mmCIF file of C-alpha atoms in Angstrom:
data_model
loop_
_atom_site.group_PDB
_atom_site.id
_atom_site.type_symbol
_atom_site.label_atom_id
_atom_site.label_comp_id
_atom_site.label_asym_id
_atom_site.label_seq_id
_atom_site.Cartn_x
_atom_site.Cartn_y
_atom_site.Cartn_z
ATOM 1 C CA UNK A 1 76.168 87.244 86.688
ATOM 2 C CA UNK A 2 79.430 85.100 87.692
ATOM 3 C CA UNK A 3 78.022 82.568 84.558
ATOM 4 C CA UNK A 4 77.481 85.853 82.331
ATOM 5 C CA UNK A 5 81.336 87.089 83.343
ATOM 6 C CA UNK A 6 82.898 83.786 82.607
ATOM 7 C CA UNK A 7 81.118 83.382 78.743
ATOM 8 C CA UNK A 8 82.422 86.465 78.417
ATOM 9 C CA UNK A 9 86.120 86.277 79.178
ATOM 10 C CA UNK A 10 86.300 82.769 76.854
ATOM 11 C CA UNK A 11 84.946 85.085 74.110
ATOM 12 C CA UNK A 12 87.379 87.767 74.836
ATOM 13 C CA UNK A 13 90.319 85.178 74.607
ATOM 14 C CA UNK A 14 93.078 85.853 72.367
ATOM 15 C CA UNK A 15 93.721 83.548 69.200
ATOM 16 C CA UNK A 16 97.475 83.452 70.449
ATOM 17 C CA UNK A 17 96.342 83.203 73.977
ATOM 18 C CA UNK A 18 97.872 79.774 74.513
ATOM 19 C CA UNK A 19 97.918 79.341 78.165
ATOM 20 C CA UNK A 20 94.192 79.853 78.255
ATOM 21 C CA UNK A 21 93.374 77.934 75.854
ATOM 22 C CA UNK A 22 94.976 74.838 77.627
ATOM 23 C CA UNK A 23 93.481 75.873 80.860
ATOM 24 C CA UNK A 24 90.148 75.547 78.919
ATOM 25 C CA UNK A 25 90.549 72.466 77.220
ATOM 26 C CA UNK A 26 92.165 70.943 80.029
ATOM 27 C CA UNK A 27 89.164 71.100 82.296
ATOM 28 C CA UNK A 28 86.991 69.814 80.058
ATOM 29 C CA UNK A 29 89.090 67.096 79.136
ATOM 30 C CA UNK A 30 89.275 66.539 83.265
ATOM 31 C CA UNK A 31 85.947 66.975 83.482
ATOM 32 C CA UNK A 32 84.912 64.399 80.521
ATOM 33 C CA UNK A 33 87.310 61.708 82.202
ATOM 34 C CA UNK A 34 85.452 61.963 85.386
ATOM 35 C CA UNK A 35 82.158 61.481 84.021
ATOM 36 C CA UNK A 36 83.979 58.027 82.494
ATOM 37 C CA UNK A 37 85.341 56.807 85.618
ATOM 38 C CA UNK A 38 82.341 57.234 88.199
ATOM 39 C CA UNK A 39 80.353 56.139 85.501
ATOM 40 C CA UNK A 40 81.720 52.880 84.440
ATOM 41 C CA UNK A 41 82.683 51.637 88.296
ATOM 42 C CA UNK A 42 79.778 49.279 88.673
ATOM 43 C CA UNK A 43 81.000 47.711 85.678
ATOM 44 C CA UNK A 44 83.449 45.709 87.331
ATOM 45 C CA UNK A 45 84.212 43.717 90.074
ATOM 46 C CA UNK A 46 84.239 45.360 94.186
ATOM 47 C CA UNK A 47 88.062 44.695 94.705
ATOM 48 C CA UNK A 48 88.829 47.253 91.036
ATOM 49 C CA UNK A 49 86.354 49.693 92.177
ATOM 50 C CA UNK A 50 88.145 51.707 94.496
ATOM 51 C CA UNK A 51 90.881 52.364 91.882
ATOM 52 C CA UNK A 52 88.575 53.517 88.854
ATOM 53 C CA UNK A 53 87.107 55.839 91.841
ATOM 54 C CA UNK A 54 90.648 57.427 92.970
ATOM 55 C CA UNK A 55 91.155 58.030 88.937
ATOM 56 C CA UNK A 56 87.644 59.771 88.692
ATOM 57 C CA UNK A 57 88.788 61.584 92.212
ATOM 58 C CA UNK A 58 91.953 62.931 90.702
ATOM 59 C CA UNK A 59 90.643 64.344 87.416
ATOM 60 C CA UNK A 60 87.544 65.978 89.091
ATOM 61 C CA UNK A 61 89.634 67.868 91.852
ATOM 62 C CA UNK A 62 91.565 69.014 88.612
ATOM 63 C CA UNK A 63 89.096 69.964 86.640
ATOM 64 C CA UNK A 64 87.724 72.002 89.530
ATOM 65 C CA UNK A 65 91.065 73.450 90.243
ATOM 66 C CA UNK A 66 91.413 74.325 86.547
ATOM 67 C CA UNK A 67 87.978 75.948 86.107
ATOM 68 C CA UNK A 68 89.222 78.561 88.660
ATOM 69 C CA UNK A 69 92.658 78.705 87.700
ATOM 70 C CA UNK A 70 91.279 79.196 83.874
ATOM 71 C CA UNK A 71 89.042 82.304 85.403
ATOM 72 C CA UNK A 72 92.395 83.941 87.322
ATOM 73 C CA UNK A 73 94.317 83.571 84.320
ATOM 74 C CA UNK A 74 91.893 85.492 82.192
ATOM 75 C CA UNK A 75 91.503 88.218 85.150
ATOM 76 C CA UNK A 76 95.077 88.305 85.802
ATOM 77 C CA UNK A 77 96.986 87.684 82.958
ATOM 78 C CA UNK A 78 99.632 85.771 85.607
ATOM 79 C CA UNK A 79 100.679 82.235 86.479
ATOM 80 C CA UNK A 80 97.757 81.020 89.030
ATOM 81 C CA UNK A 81 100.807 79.268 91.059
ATOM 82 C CA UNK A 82 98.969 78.732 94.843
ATOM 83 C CA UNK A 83 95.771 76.830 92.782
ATOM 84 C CA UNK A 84 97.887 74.533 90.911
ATOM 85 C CA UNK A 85 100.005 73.546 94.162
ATOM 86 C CA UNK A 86 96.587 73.174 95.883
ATOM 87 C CA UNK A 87 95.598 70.912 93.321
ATOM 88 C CA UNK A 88 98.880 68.747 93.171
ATOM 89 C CA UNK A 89 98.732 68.233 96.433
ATOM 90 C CA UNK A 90 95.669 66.863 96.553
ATOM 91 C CA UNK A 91 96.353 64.861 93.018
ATOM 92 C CA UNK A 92 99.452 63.521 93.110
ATOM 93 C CA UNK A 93 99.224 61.731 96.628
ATOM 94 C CA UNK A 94 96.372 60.050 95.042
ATOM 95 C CA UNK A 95 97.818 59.326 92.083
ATOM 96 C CA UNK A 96 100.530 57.360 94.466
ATOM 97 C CA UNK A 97 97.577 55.392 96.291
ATOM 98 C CA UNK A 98 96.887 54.257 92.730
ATOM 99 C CA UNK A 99 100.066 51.851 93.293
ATOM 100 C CA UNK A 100 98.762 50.603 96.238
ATOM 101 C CA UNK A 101 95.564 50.077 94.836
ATOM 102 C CA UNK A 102 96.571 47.878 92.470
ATOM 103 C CA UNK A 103 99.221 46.334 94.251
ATOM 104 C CA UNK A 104 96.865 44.839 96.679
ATOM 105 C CA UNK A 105 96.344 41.914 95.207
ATOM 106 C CA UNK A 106 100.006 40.745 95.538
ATOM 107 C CA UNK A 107 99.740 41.505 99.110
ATOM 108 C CA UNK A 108 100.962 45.366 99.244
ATOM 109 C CA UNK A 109 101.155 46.846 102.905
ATOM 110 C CA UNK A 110 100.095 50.473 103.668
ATOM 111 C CA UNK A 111 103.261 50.940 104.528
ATOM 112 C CA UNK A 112 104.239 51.426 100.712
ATOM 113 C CA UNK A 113 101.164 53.772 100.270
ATOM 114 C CA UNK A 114 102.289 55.964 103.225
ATOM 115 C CA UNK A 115 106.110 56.125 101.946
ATOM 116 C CA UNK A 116 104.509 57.334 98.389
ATOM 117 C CA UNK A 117 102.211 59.617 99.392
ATOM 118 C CA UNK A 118 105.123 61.187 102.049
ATOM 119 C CA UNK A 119 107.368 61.589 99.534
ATOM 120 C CA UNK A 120 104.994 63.345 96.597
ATOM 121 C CA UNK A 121 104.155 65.469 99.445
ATOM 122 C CA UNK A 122 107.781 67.044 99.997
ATOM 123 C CA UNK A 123 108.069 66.745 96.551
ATOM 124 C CA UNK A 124 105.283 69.230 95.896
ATOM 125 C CA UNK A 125 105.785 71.173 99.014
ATOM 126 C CA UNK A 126 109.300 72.217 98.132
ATOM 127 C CA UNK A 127 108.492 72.990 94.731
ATOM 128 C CA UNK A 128 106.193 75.371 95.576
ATOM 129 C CA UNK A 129 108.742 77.092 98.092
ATOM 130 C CA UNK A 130 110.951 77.308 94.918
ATOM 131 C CA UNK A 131 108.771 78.494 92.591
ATOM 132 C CA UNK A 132 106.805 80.958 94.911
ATOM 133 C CA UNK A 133 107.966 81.586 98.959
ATOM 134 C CA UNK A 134 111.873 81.314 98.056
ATOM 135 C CA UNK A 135 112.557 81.977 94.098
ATOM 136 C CA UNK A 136 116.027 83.109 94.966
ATOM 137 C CA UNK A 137 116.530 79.665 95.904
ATOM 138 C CA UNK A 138 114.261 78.367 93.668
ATOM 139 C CA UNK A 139 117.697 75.705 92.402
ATOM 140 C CA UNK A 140 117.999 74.455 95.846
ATOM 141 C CA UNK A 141 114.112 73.812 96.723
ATOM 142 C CA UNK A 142 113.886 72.265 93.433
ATOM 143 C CA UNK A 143 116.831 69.925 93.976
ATOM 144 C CA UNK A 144 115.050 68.913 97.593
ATOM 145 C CA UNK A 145 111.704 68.414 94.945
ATOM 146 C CA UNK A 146 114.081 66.324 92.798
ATOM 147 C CA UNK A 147 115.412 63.922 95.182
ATOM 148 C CA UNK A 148 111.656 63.550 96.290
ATOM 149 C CA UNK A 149 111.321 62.751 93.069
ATOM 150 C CA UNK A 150 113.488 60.519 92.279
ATOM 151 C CA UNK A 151 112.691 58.400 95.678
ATOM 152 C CA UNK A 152 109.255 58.074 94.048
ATOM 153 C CA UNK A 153 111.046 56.495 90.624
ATOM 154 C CA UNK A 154 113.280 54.069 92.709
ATOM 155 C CA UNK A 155 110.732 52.809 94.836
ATOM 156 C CA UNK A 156 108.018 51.682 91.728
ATOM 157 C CA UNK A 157 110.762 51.023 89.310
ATOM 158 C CA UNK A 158 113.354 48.878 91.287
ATOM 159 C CA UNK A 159 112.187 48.911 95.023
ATOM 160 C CA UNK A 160 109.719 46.657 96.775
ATOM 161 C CA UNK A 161 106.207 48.076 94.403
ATOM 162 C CA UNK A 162 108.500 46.331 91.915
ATOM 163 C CA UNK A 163 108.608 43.130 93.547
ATOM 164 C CA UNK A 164 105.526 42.958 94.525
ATOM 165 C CA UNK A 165 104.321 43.915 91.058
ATOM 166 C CA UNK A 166 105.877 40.932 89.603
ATOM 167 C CA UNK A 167 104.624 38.683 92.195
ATOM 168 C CA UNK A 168 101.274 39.582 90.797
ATOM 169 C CA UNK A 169 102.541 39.059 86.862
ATOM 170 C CA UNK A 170 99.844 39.540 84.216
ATOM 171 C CA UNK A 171 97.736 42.767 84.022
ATOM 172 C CA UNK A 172 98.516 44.133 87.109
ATOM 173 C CA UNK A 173 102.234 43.875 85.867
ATOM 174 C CA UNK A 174 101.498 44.778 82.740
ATOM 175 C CA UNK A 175 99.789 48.361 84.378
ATOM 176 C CA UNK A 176 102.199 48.993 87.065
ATOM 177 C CA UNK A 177 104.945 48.870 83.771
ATOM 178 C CA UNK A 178 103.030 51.979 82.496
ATOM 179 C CA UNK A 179 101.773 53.607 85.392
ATOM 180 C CA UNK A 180 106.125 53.483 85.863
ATOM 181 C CA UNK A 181 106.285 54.973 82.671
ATOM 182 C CA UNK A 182 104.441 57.573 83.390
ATOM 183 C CA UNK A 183 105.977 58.922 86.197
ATOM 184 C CA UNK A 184 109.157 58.656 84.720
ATOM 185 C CA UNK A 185 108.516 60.429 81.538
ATOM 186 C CA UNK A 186 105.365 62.327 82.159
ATOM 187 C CA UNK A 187 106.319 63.588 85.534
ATOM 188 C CA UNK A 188 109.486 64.691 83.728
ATOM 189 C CA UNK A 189 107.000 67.586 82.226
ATOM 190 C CA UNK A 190 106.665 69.180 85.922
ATOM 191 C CA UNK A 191 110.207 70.088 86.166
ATOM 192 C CA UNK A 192 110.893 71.693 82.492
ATOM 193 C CA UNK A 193 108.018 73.704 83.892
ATOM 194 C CA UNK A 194 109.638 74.529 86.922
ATOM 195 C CA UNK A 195 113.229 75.462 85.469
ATOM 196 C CA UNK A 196 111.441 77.633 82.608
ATOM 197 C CA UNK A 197 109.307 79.755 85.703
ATOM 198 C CA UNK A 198 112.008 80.243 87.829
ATOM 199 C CA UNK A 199 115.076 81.489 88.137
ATOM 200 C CA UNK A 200 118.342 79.684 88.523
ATOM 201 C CA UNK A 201 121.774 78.536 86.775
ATOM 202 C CA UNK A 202 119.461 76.539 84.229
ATOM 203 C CA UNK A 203 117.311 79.788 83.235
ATOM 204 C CA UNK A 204 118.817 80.199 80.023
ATOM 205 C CA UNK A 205 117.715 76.421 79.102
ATOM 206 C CA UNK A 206 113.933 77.053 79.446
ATOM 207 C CA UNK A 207 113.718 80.731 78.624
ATOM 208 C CA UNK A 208 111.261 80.326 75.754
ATOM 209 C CA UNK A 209 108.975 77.676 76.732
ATOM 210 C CA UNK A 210 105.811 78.638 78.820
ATOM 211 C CA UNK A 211 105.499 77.202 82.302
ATOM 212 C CA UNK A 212 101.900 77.464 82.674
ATOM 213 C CA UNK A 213 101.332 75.509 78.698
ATOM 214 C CA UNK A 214 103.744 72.809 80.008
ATOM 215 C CA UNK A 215 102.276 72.482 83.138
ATOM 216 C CA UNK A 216 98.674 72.272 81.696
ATOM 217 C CA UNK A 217 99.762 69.975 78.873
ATOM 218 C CA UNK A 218 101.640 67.524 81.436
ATOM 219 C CA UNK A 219 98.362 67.332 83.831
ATOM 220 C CA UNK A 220 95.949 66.431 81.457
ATOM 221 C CA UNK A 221 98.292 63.767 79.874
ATOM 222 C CA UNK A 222 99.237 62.388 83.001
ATOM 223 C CA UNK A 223 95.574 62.793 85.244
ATOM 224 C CA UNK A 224 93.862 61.225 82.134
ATOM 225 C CA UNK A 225 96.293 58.472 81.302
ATOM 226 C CA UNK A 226 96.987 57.074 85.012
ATOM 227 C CA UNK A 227 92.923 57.095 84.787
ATOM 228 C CA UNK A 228 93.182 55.147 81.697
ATOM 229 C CA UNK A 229 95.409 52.239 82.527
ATOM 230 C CA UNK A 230 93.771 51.500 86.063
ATOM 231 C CA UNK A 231 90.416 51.507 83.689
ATOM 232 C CA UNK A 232 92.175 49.282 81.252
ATOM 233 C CA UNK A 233 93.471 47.050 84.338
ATOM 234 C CA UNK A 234 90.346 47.012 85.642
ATOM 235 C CA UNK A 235 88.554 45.717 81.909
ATOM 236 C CA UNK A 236 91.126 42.945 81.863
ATOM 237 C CA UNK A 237 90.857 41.597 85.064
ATOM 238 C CA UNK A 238 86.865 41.528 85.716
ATOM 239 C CA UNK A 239 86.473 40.188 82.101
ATOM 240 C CA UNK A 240 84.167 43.029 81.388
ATOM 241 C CA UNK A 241 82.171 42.766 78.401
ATOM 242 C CA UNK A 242 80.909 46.388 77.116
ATOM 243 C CA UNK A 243 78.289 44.843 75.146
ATOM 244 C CA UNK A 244 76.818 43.128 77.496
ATOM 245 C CA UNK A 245 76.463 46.249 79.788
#
């Protein structure tokens, strides 16, 4: 019956029901990339993978996340805020570990893991106190999100996951360069999200985007792609042939 009830509310979908629609296509998209990932691991050598198994990780537990969040959108027509937190927080640490991960090889400590993964942590936890506990500070949680944030972009971009990244040179330089990238300008998605949900001094900025399209755009971008360039990493550095698999 639960199978019956979901065919039934994707049929019922509105042809201008946008937010659905990228809750839909984002889960299979999540879902697709997963099958990839744990798929292809014994392609390459032990050390990579760990890594391509953290990127087949973090777009499972969102495609998961996004099946139900798809299901409460369609029952309650309303932003299915405490899943998508849920689902960051369970994401985005990992997405940090990918760092480490590939970092190793230049000697990275935990010690750099554990700062990441402590700092995507306040930076999620905050948010959601903005955007759902505290919305009449919603500008004040998000600027504690922010700083989290930007700890995050200082540390891979000019701190010591720099260095280190360098030390390494080659691929692994060449994929910490995008994986950079991508927290600085696909991360940058999360808080137009944020400022166009909540309210705030910036509300009149953001007024006609959709939080939930943005959000759902940014996490399959972002999910996928980090996925993509630990794969590509991975390719390069085990020499992996794919027709001789």
């Amino acid at each position: 019956m639960s199978l019956f009830t979901n065919f039934s509310l994707v049929a019922k979908m509105a042809t201008n029901d946008y937010v659905g629609f990228t809750f839909f296509v984002g889960c299979m998209a999540m879902m697709a990339a997963s099958a990839f990932f744990f798929l292809s691991m014994n392609h390459f050598d032990k050390k990579w993978r760990v890594s391509i198994l953290v990127s087949g990780l973090i777009t499972f537990i969102a495609a998961v996340h996004y099946w139900y969040m798809r299901d409460y959108w369609a029952v309650n027509m309303e932003s299915p805020t405490f899943f998508r937190y849920v689902d960051w927080v369970l994401t985005v640490p990992l997405m940090c570990v990918e760092f480490f991960l590939i970092l190793r090889v230049a000697g990275a400590k935990k010690s750099l893991m554990w700062n990441l993964i402590f700092l995507s942590v306040v930076m999620l936890v905050t948010g959601y106190f903005g955007e759902a506990v505290y919305r009449d500070q919603a500008w004040l949680w998000g600027l504690i999100s922010g700083l989290a944030y930007f700890a995050i972009v200082y540390i891979i971009w000019f701190g010591s996951a720099k260095k280190l990244a360098e030390q390494a040179g080659g691929a692994v330089l060449s994929a910490h360069k995008t994986l950079c990238w991508f927290v600085l300008v696909g991360w940058a998605i999360y808080p137009l999200g944020y400022m166009a949900g909540t309210p705030g001094w910036y509300e009149g900025w953001f007024s006609g985007l959709n939080m939930d399209v943005i959000y759902n755009i940014g996490d399959a971008v972002n999910k996928i792609g980090f996925g993509l360039v630990v794969y590509n990493l991975a390719v390069s550095a085990s020499g992996y042939n794919s027709e001789k698999a």
